[in-house]
Coordinates of C-alpha atoms in Angstrom, one line a residue:
Chain U
X1 CA 0.0 0.0 0.0
X2 CA 2.9 2.3 0.7
X3 CA 4.5 1.4 -2.7
X4 CA 1.2 2.3 -4.4
X5 CA 1.1 5.7 -2.7
X6 CA 4.7 6.5 -3.4
X7 CA 4.8 5.3 -7.0
X8 CA 4.5 7.8 -9.8
X9 CA 4.9 7.7 -13.6
X10 CA 8.4 8.5 -15.0
X11 CA 9.0 9.7 -18.5
X12 CA 12.7 10.5 -18.1
X13 CA 15.4 8.0 -17.3
X14 CA 19.0 8.1 -16.4
X15 CA 21.4 6.4 -18.9
X16 CA 22.9 4.5 -16.0
X17 CA 22.6 0.7 -16.5
X18 CA 20.3 -1.2 -14.3
X19 CA 20.5 -4.7 -13.0
X20 CA 18.9 -7.1 -15.5
X21 CA 18.1 -9.4 -12.6
X22 CA 15.7 -6.8 -11.1
X23 CA 13.7 -6.7 -14.3
X24 CA 13.3 -10.5 -14.3
X25 CA 12.2 -10.4 -10.7
X26 CA 9.5 -7.8 -11.5
X27 CA 8.3 -9.9 -14.4
X28 CA 8.3 -13.0 -12.2
X29 CA 6.0 -11.1 -9.9
X30 CA 3.7 -10.5 -12.8
X31 CA 3.6 -14.2 -13.6
X32 CA 2.0 -14.7 -10.1
X33 CA -1.1 -12.7 -11.1
X34 CA -4.4 -14.5 -11.5
X35 CA -5.8 -14.7 -15.0
X36 CA -9.0 -15.8 -16.8
X37 CA -9.1 -19.6 -16.6
X38 CA -5.4 -19.4 -15.4
X39 CA -4.5 -19.0 -19.0
X40 CA -1.6 -16.6 -18.2
X41 CA -1.9 -14.8 -21.5
X42 CA 1.0 -12.4 -20.9
X43 CA 4.2 -12.4 -22.9
X44 CA 7.1 -10.2 -22.4
X45 CA 9.6 -9.1 -24.9
X46 CA 12.7 -7.5 -23.3
X47 CA 14.7 -5.1 -25.5
X48 CA 18.2 -3.9 -24.6
X49 CA 19.8 -3.5 -28.0
X50 CA 20.1 0.2 -28.8
X51 CA 19.4 -0.4 -32.5
X52 CA 16.2 -2.3 -31.7
X53 CA 15.1 0.4 -29.3
X54 CA 15.7 3.0 -32.0
X55 CA 13.6 1.0 -34.5
X56 CA 10.8 0.7 -31.9
X57 CA 10.9 4.4 -31.2
X58 CA 10.7 5.2 -34.9
X59 CA 7.7 2.9 -35.4
X60 CA 5.9 4.4 -32.4
X61 CA 6.6 8.0 -33.3
X62 CA 5.3 7.5 -36.8
X63 CA 2.0 6.4 -35.3
X64 CA 2.0 9.3 -32.7
X65 CA 2.5 11.9 -35.4
X66 CA -0.7 10.8 -37.0
X67 CA -2.5 10.7 -33.7
X68 CA -1.3 14.1 -32.5
X69 CA -2.3 15.7 -35.8
X70 CA -5.8 14.5 -35.3
X71 CA -6.4 14.9 -31.6
X72 CA -8.8 17.7 -30.6
X73 CA -10.6 19.4 -27.8
X74 CA -10.2 18.6 -24.1
X75 CA -7.8 15.8 -24.7
X76 CA -5.5 18.0 -26.9
X77 CA -5.5 20.6 -24.2
X78 CA -4.7 18.0 -21.5
X79 CA -1.8 16.6 -23.6
X80 CA -0.2 19.9 -24.2
X81 CA -0.7 21.1 -20.6
X82 CA 1.3 18.0 -19.6
X83 CA 4.0 18.7 -22.2
X84 CA 3.2 15.6 -24.1
X85 CA 3.9 15.3 -27.8
X86 CA 4.5 12.7 -30.5
X87 CA 8.2 12.5 -29.4
X88 CA 8.9 9.5 -27.3
X89 CA 12.6 9.8 -26.4
X90 CA 12.2 7.5 -23.4
X91 CA 12.0 4.6 -25.8
X92 CA 15.7 5.1 -26.5
X93 CA 16.8 6.7 -23.3
X94 CA 15.6 4.0 -20.9
X95 CA 18.3 1.2 -20.6
X96 CA 15.6 -1.4 -21.2
X97 CA 12.1 -1.8 -22.7
X98 CA 9.6 -4.4 -21.9
X99 CA 6.9 -4.9 -24.5
X100 CA 3.9 -6.4 -22.8
X101 CA 1.8 -8.6 -25.1
X102 CA -1.5 -10.5 -24.6
X103 CA -2.7 -13.7 -26.3
X104 CA -5.8 -12.5 -28.2
X105 CA -7.8 -15.7 -27.9
X106 CA -7.3 -16.1 -24.1
X107 CA -10.4 -15.5 -22.0
X108 CA -10.3 -11.9 -20.5
X109 CA -6.8 -11.5 -22.0
X110 CA -6.7 -7.7 -21.8
X111 CA -8.0 -7.6 -18.3
X112 CA -5.6 -10.3 -17.1
X113 CA -2.6 -8.7 -18.6
X114 CA -3.4 -5.2 -17.2
X115 CA -3.9 -6.7 -13.8
X116 CA -0.4 -8.2 -14.1
X117 CA 0.9 -4.8 -15.2
X118 CA -0.3 -3.5 -11.9
X119 CA 1.8 -6.1 -10.2
X120 CA 4.9 -5.1 -12.3
X121 CA 4.5 -1.4 -11.4
X122 CA 4.5 -2.1 -7.7
X123 CA 7.4 -4.6 -8.0
X124 CA 9.5 -2.0 -9.9
X125 CA 8.7 0.6 -7.2
X126 CA 9.9 -1.9 -4.6
X127 CA 13.1 -2.3 -6.6
X128 CA 13.6 1.4 -6.9
X129 CA 13.1 1.5 -10.7
X130 CA 10.9 3.9 -12.6
X131 CA 8.6 3.2 -15.6
X132 CA 5.5 4.3 -17.4
X133 CA 2.7 2.3 -19.2
X134 CA 3.2 3.7 -22.6
X135 CA 0.4 2.6 -25.0
X136 CA 1.4 3.4 -28.6
X137 CA -1.4 4.9 -30.8
X138 CA -0.6 2.4 -33.5
X139 CA 1.0 -0.9 -32.7
X140 CA 1.5 -2.6 -36.1
X141 CA 4.9 -1.1 -36.7
X142 CA 6.3 -2.2 -33.4
X143 CA 5.0 -5.7 -33.8
X144 CA 6.5 -5.9 -37.3
X145 CA 9.9 -4.8 -36.2
X146 CA 10.0 -7.3 -33.3
X147 CA 8.4 -10.2 -35.4
X148 CA 5.6 -10.7 -32.9
X149 CA 3.0 -13.2 -34.3
X150 CA -0.5 -12.0 -35.2
X151 CA -2.1 -13.9 -32.3
X152 CA -0.6 -11.5 -29.8
X153 CA -1.6 -7.9 -29.1
X154 CA 0.7 -5.2 -27.9
X155 CA -0.8 -3.9 -24.6
X156 CA 1.9 -1.5 -23.5
X157 CA 5.6 -0.7 -23.7
X158 CA 7.3 -0.3 -20.3
X159 CA 10.6 1.6 -20.5
X160 CA 12.5 0.8 -17.3
X161 CA 15.3 2.6 -15.7
X162 CA 16.3 4.9 -12.9
X163 CA 13.9 7.8 -12.9
X164 CA 15.2 11.4 -13.3
X165 CA 11.7 12.7 -13.9
X166 CA 11.2 15.5 -11.4
X167 CA 7.4 15.9 -12.0
X168 CA 5.3 15.4 -8.9
X169 CA 2.6 12.7 -8.8
X170 CA -0.6 13.7 -10.5
X171 CA -3.3 14.3 -7.8
X172 CA -5.9 11.6 -7.3
X173 CA -9.5 11.8 -6.3
X174 CA -10.4 10.8 -2.8
X175 CA -12.2 7.5 -2.3
X176 CA -15.5 9.2 -1.3
X177 CA -15.6 10.8 -4.8
X178 CA -15.5 7.4 -6.5
X179 CA -17.2 5.0 -4.1
X180 CA -20.8 4.3 -3.3
X181 CA -22.6 2.2 -0.7
X182 CA -25.2 -0.5 -1.4
X183 CA -26.5 1.1 -4.6
X184 CA -25.5 3.8 -7.0
X185 CA -25.5 7.4 -5.7
X186 CA -25.4 6.6 -2.1
X187 CA -22.0 7.9 -1.1
X188 CA -20.2 7.6 2.2
X189 CA -17.8 9.9 3.9
X190 CA -15.4 9.6 6.7
X191 CA -18.1 10.5 9.1
X192 CA -20.1 7.4 8.2
X193 CA -17.2 5.0 8.8
X194 CA -17.7 4.3 12.5
X195 CA -21.4 3.4 11.9
X196 CA -20.6 1.1 9.0
X197 CA -17.8 -0.5 10.9
X198 CA -20.1 -1.2 13.8
X199 CA -22.8 -2.6 11.4
X200 CA -20.2 -4.9 9.9
X201 CA -19.4 -6.3 13.3
X202 CA -23.1 -6.6 14.4
X203 CA -25.0 -7.2 11.2
X204 CA -28.4 -5.7 10.8
X205 CA -31.2 -8.2 11.4
X206 CA -32.2 -9.8 8.1
X207 CA -35.4 -8.4 6.7
X208 CA -37.9 -11.0 5.6
Chain V
X1 CA 6.7 -9.2 -4.5
X2 CA 6.2 -11.5 -1.6
X3 CA 2.5 -10.6 -1.5
X4 CA 2.2 -11.5 -5.2
X5 CA 3.8 -14.9 -4.7
X6 CA 1.7 -15.7 -1.6
X7 CA -1.6 -14.4 -2.9
X8 CA -4.1 -16.9 -4.3
X9 CA -7.8 -16.7 -5.4
X10 CA -10.4 -17.6 -2.8
X11 CA -13.9 -18.7 -3.6
X12 CA -15.0 -19.6 0.0
X13 CA -15.2 -17.1 2.8
X14 CA -15.8 -17.3 6.5
X15 CA -19.0 -15.6 7.7
X16 CA -16.9 -13.7 10.2
X17 CA -17.2 -9.9 9.9
X18 CA -14.3 -8.0 8.6
X19 CA -13.2 -4.5 9.4
X20 CA -14.8 -2.1 6.9
X21 CA -11.8 0.2 7.3
X22 CA -9.5 -2.4 5.7
X23 CA -11.7 -2.4 2.6
X24 CA -11.6 1.4 2.3
X25 CA -7.8 1.2 2.7
X26 CA -7.5 -1.3 -0.1
X27 CA -9.7 0.8 -2.4
X28 CA -7.7 3.9 -1.5
X29 CA -4.7 2.0 -2.7
X30 CA -6.4 1.4 -6.0
X31 CA -7.1 5.2 -6.3
X32 CA -3.3 5.6 -6.4
X33 CA -2.9 3.7 -9.7
X34 CA -2.0 5.4 -12.9
X35 CA -4.7 5.7 -15.6
X36 CA -5.2 6.9 -19.2
X37 CA -4.8 10.7 -19.1
X38 CA -5.2 10.4 -15.3
X39 CA -8.9 10.0 -15.8
X40 CA -9.3 7.7 -12.8
X41 CA -12.2 5.9 -14.5
X42 CA -12.8 3.5 -11.6
X43 CA -15.9 3.5 -9.5
X44 CA -16.5 1.2 -6.5
X45 CA -19.9 0.1 -5.2
X46 CA -19.6 -1.5 -1.8
X47 CA -22.4 -3.9 -0.9
X48 CA -22.9 -5.2 2.7
X49 CA -26.7 -5.5 2.9
X50 CA -27.7 -9.2 2.8
X51 CA -30.8 -8.5 0.7
X52 CA -28.8 -6.6 -1.9
X53 CA -26.1 -9.4 -2.0
X54 CA -28.9 -11.9 -2.6
X55 CA -30.3 -9.9 -5.5
X56 CA -26.8 -9.5 -7.0
X57 CA -26.2 -13.3 -6.7
X58 CA -29.6 -14.1 -8.4
X59 CA -28.9 -11.7 -11.2
X60 CA -25.4 -13.2 -11.7
X61 CA -26.6 -16.9 -11.5
X62 CA -29.3 -16.2 -14.1
X63 CA -26.6 -15.2 -16.5
X64 CA -24.3 -18.0 -15.5
X65 CA -27.0 -20.6 -16.2
X66 CA -27.2 -19.4 -19.8
X67 CA -23.4 -19.4 -20.1
X68 CA -22.8 -22.8 -18.6
X69 CA -25.5 -24.4 -20.8
X70 CA -23.7 -23.2 -23.9
X71 CA -20.0 -23.6 -23.0
X72 CA -18.2 -26.4 -24.8
X73 CA -14.9 -28.1 -25.4
X74 CA -11.7 -27.4 -23.6
X75 CA -13.1 -24.6 -21.6
X76 CA -16.1 -26.7 -20.4
X77 CA -13.6 -29.4 -19.3
X78 CA -11.4 -26.9 -17.5
X79 CA -14.4 -25.4 -15.6
X80 CA -15.6 -28.8 -14.4
X81 CA -12.1 -30.0 -13.5
X82 CA -12.0 -26.9 -11.2
X83 CA -15.4 -27.6 -9.7
X84 CA -16.8 -24.4 -11.2
X85 CA -20.5 -24.2 -12.0
X86 CA -23.2 -21.5 -12.4
X87 CA -23.6 -21.4 -8.6
X88 CA -21.9 -18.4 -7.1
X89 CA -22.5 -18.8 -3.3
X90 CA -19.6 -16.5 -2.5
X91 CA -21.7 -13.6 -3.6
X92 CA -23.8 -14.1 -0.5
X93 CA -21.3 -15.7 1.8
X94 CA -18.6 -13.1 1.7
X95 CA -19.3 -10.3 4.2
X96 CA -18.8 -7.7 1.6
X97 CA -18.8 -7.2 -2.2
X98 CA -17.1 -4.5 -4.2
X99 CA -18.5 -4.0 -7.7
X100 CA -15.7 -2.5 -9.7
X101 CA -17.0 -0.2 -12.5
X102 CA -15.3 1.7 -15.3
X103 CA -16.4 4.9 -17.1
X104 CA -16.9 3.8 -20.7
X105 CA -15.8 7.0 -22.4
X106 CA -12.5 7.3 -20.5
X107 CA -9.3 6.6 -22.5
X108 CA -8.0 3.1 -21.8
X109 CA -10.8 2.6 -19.2
X110 CA -10.7 -1.2 -19.1
X111 CA -6.9 -1.2 -19.0
X112 CA -6.7 1.4 -16.2
X113 CA -9.4 -0.3 -14.1
X114 CA -7.8 -3.7 -14.3
X115 CA -4.4 -2.3 -13.4
X116 CA -6.0 -0.8 -10.3
X117 CA -7.6 -4.2 -9.5
X118 CA -4.1 -5.6 -9.4
X119 CA -3.3 -3.0 -6.7
X120 CA -6.5 -4.0 -4.8
X121 CA -5.5 -7.7 -4.8
X122 CA -2.1 -7.0 -3.3
X123 CA -3.5 -4.6 -0.8
X124 CA -6.1 -7.1 0.4
X125 CA -3.4 -9.7 0.7
X126 CA -1.3 -7.3 2.8
X127 CA -4.4 -6.9 5.0
X128 CA -5.0 -10.7 5.3
X129 CA -8.2 -10.6 3.3
X130 CA -9.2 -13.0 0.5
X131 CA -11.0 -12.2 -2.7
X132 CA -11.4 -13.3 -6.3
X133 CA -12.0 -11.2 -9.5
X134 CA -15.4 -12.6 -10.5
X135 CA -16.5 -11.5 -14.0
X136 CA -20.2 -12.2 -14.5
X137 CA -21.1 -13.6 -17.9
X138 CA -24.0 -11.2 -18.1
X139 CA -23.7 -7.9 -16.3
X140 CA -27.1 -6.1 -17.2
X141 CA -29.0 -7.7 -14.3
X142 CA -26.5 -6.6 -11.7
X143 CA -26.3 -3.0 -13.1
X144 CA -30.1 -2.8 -13.0
X145 CA -30.4 -4.0 -9.4
X146 CA -27.8 -1.5 -8.2
X147 CA -29.0 1.4 -10.4
X148 CA -25.7 2.0 -12.1
X149 CA -25.9 4.5 -14.9
X150 CA -25.4 3.3 -18.5
X151 CA -22.1 5.2 -18.8
X152 CA -20.4 2.7 -16.5
X153 CA -19.4 -0.8 -17.3
X154 CA -19.2 -3.6 -14.7
X155 CA -15.6 -5.0 -14.8
X156 CA -15.6 -7.4 -11.9
X157 CA -17.2 -8.2 -8.6
X158 CA -14.8 -8.7 -5.7
X159 CA -16.3 -10.7 -2.8
X160 CA -14.1 -9.8 0.2
X161 CA -13.7 -11.7 3.4
X162 CA -11.5 -14.1 5.4
X163 CA -10.6 -17.0 3.1
X164 CA -11.6 -20.5 4.1
X165 CA -10.7 -21.9 0.7
X166 CA -8.2 -24.7 1.1
X167 CA -7.3 -25.0 -2.6
X168 CA -3.7 -24.5 -3.3
X169 CA -2.5 -21.8 -5.7
X170 CA -2.8 -22.7 -9.4
X171 CA 0.7 -23.3 -10.8
X172 CA 2.2 -20.6 -13.0
X173 CA 4.5 -20.9 -16.0
X174 CA 8.1 -19.9 -15.4
X175 CA 9.3 -16.6 -16.8
X176 CA 11.5 -18.2 -19.5
X177 CA 8.3 -19.8 -20.9
X178 CA 6.7 -16.4 -21.5
X179 CA 9.6 -14.0 -22.1
X180 CA 11.8 -13.3 -25.1
X181 CA 14.9 -11.2 -25.7
X182 CA 15.2 -8.5 -28.3
X183 CA 12.8 -10.0 -30.8
X184 CA 10.1 -12.7 -30.8
X185 CA 11.3 -16.3 -30.4
X186 CA 14.7 -15.5 -28.8
X187 CA 14.2 -16.9 -25.4
X188 CA 16.5 -16.6 -22.4
X189 CA 17.1 -19.0 -19.6
X190 CA 18.8 -18.7 -16.2
X191 CA 22.1 -19.7 -17.9
X192 CA 22.0 -16.5 -20.0
X193 CA 21.4 -14.2 -17.0
X194 CA 25.1 -13.5 -16.1
X195 CA 26.0 -12.6 -19.7
X196 CA 23.0 -10.3 -20.1
X197 CA 23.7 -8.7 -16.7
X198 CA 27.3 -8.0 -17.8
X199 CA 26.2 -6.6 -21.1
X200 CA 23.8 -4.2 -19.3
X201 CA 26.6 -2.9 -17.2
X202 CA 29.0 -2.6 -20.1
X203 CA 26.8 -2.0 -23.1
X204 CA 27.8 -3.5 -26.5
X205 CA 29.5 -1.0 -28.8
X206 CA 26.8 0.5 -31.0
X207 CA 26.8 -0.9 -34.5
X208 CA 26.9 1.7 -37.2

């Protein structure tokens, strides 16, 4: 829970090498996640070679240029307020990339793989490594460059390294803004906690 | 990382009450997850009322009956080998349910919410609570019973309680079975680790 609180996205990485062992440990953590019918639909493609990183970056930036030329309205404003553009230098700057893939035909493959990505983020935080879940706008180019078979989908690219990103963590909504009790619209606030806790210990008498 | 290793799915829960505070702490952990454009598309509906749990169970079992009557082949065999059926008693037996919802129009809403579910699973494990990520075959009935607006999707129901499920953790594939190096098909095994670690510390000279 502390790791979740501390963890924030990093888009800038030191060129210092990292211990490859740490990356395998974080991915082994992901392998422990539950998945639809225990299908374990995750695959990981680890990229260290600078030439391969450059090709992946080029493929991604080609897609992003198209995306950024079309994006409009609120989302465009949000992207530029965050200083985001089609440029993805972290794909070359991070000492290592992990391409996270899912097996298309597996039950709940997207869901299972993203749950496992949650495990990876917390494991990397525990190891003192930074990352972001970069989702390329167009994935075909990357899959071609890396020879990934058609039956797998690219879910995210995780550049991994020592973070030198000085941005603070984006603020989060409080739980009472996103949680309800019993049925939609019935919120709870901190003031209601003692009552609910007491009710949980001494359940209300069942209505007939 | 230890929590991930230890954690396993529970489908049977003690009727003992749990501390409601723990559930809010686990959901607060989820709120710390990253999300597409920091949209935080997760919503949580916490259900304690026995009557509401019963209505949710009925709605889910109606859907499961349809699903189980149609399922065939490998998946049918897998389900029956695991003792799974349309019956979902855990939806009433667990002292508490969390319906996890996603805002449909949010960017990468399914992905973001399942990543956050990964955070919840590890937080609950840290708190000594069991759960499973139950994905109903049909979600309409549940959304109707709980008055959830159409702009939200039901991603999973998490029954939460003290586990009395004695099943062992399902086995997982080793990392070398699901990971590749540099491009698809180039695996690595434990024997290659020292070489890769050395290369990471002293990068290969860039080819021109």
